[in-house]
Structures are given as structure tokens and as C-alpha cells.
Coordinates of C-alpha atoms in Angstrom, one line a residue:
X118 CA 106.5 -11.6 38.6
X119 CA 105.5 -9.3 35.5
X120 CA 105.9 -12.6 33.8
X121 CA 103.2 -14.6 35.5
X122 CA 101.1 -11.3 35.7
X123 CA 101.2 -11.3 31.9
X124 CA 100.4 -14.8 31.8
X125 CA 97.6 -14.7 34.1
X126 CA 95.7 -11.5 32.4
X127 CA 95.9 -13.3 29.1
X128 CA 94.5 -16.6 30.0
X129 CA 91.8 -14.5 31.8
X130 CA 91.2 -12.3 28.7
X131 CA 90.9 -15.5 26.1
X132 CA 88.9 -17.6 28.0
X133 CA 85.8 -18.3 26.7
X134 CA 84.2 -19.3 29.9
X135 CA 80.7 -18.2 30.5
X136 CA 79.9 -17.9 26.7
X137 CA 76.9 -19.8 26.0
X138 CA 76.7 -21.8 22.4
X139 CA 75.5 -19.8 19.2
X140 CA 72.3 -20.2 19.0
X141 CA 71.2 -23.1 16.2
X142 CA 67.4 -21.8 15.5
X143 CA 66.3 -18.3 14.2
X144 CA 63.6 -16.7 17.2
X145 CA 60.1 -17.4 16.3
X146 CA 58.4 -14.4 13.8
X147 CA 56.9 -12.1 15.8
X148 CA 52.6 -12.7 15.8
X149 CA 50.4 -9.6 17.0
X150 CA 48.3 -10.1 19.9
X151 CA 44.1 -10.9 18.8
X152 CA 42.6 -7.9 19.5
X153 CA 38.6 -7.5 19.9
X154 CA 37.1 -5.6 17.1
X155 CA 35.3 -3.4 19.9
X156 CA 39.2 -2.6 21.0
X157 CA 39.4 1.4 19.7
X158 CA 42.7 1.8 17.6
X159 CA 42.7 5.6 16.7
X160 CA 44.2 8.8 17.5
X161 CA 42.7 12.4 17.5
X162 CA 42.9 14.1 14.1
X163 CA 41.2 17.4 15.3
X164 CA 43.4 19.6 13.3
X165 CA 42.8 17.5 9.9
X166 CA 40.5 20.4 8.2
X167 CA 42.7 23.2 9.6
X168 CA 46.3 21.2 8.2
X169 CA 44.0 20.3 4.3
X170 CA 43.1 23.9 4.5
X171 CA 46.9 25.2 4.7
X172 CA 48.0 22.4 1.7
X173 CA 49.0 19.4 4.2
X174 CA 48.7 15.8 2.0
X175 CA 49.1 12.7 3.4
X176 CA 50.8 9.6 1.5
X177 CA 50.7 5.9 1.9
X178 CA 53.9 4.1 2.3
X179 CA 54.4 3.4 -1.8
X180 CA 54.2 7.5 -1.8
X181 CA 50.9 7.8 -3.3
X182 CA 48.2 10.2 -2.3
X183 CA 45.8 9.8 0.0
X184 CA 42.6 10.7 2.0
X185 CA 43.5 10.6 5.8
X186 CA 40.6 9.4 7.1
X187 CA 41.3 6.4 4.1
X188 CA 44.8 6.0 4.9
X189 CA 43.9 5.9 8.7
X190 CA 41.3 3.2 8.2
X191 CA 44.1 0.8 5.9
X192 CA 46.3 0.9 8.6
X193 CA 43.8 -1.1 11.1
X194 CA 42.6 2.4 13.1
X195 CA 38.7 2.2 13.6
X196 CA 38.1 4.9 15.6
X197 CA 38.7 8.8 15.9
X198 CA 38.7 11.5 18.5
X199 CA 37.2 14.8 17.7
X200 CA 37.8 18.0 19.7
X201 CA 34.9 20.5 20.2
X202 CA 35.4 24.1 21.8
X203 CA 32.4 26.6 21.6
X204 CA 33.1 29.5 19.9
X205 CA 36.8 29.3 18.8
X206 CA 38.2 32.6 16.8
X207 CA 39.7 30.8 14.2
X208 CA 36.9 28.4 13.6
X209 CA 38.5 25.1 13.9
X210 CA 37.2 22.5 16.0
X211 CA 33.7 24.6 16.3
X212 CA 30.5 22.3 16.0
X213 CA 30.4 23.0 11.8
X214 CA 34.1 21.5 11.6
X215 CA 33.5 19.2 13.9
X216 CA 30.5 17.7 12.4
X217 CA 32.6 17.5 8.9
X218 CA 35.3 15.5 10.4
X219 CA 32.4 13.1 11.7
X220 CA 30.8 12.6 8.9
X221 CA 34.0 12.1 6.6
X222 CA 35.1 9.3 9.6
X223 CA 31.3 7.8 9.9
X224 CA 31.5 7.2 5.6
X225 CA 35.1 5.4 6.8
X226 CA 33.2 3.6 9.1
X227 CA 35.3 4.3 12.0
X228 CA 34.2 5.1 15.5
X229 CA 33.7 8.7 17.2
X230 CA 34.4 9.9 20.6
X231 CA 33.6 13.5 20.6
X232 CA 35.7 15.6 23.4
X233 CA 34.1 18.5 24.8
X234 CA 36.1 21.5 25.9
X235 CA 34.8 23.7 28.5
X236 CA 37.1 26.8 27.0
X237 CA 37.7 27.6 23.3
X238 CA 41.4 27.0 23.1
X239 CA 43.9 25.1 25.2
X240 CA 42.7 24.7 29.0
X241 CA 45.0 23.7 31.6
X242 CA 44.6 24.4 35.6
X243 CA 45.4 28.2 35.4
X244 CA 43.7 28.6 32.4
X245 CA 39.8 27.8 31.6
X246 CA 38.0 30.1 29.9
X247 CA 34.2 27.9 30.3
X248 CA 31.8 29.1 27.8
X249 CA 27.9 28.4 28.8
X250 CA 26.7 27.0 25.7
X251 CA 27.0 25.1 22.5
X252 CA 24.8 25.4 19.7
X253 CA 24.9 22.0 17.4
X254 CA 22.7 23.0 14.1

């Protein structure tokens, strides 16, 4: 009975039912969707001055050297998001910084969307601090 057991196990294990052919054509290349040019590609660089300020530098992929707001644009991104908070303590994302990082992105010619913050650092539910006003020089 072993026998037949053995037998029956091995036929079961070689058979090479339900294996479809190898495939005679490579798939197609892939092609990336057309997207509208008023489609915003970007992300939020808020901390850009504050990371140039401590020594950050940012490379393209051949390794060399590059403006971020350059490097951004020859990757396809048209578009930026800025953070503003009133009266932070450390200065960064305050209207002066903020209106650097728009004009550095408007000579890019990339979009802005400015996001305003009601507190001066990081607000979540148990946590906003709303300051009354914003001065923009």
C-alpha cells in the first residue's frame, strides 16, 4: 500500500498540470499617464532655509550639486507648499522666511499654496495656541 502511496504522491508532485505556457512576448514598457499642466506635482519644503542654514545640500542623481528648488523643478514638480505660523521663536516659517522661499520658487516658476497656521508651532486637537495677527511687510 506504501507502494501505490509513493507512486501516487509522485505523479501528483511532477505533474505539470495547471502551468500555463511561458510567456513568448516581453509586457509592454510601462507609459505614464498625461497629466494636465494645471495638475500640482509638489511637496512642502517649509524647512528648506532652516535645513541650508544647518549645512544640508541636495544632489541630483549623477551626484552633483544642486539648488532645491532647481532640482525640484527637473524632476517634473511645479508647485510648492509653504508653511506660515505668526511669531515662531526660532524664526522659521515666519512671514520673512516665508516670503524667501516664495520668491526663490516664483524665479523657478513653480506654483505656491501658502498654509496658514493658526499657532506657531505644531497644532493638533489638544494643542492650538491661535495667535490674532500676522504682519506681512
Amino acid at each position: 500500500m506504501w507502494a501505490y502511496c509513493s507512486v501516487f504522491l509522485l505523479i501528483i508532485s511532477c505533474s505539470n498540470k495547471g502551468v500555463g505556457p511561458a510567456p513568448t512576448n516581453p509586457p509592454p514598457a510601462y507609459k505614464p499617464p498625461v497629466v494636465s499642466s494645471a495638475f500640482a506635482k509638489g511637496a512642502d519644503i517649509s524647512w528648506v532655509t532652516q535645513m541650508e542654514s544647518s549645512g544640508y545640500k541636495f544632489y541630483d542623481k549623477k551626484g552633483k550639486q544642486q539648488d532645491l528648488f532647481a532640482l525640484m523643478k527637473s524632476l517634473g514638480f511645479n508647485s510648492i507648499r509653504l508653511r506660515a505660523w505668526v511669531n515662531p521663536t526660532d524664526g522659521w516659517c515666519n512671514t520673512n522666511d516665508l516670503i524667501s522661499k516664495a520668491l526663490r520658487a516664483k524665479a523657478a516658476g513653480m506654483k505656491i499654496m501658502i498654509d496658514f497656521h493658526y499657532s506657531d508651532s505644531w497644532a493638533d486637537p489638544g494643542k492650538q495656541n491661535k495667535q490674532h495677527y500676522m504682519i506681512i511687510q
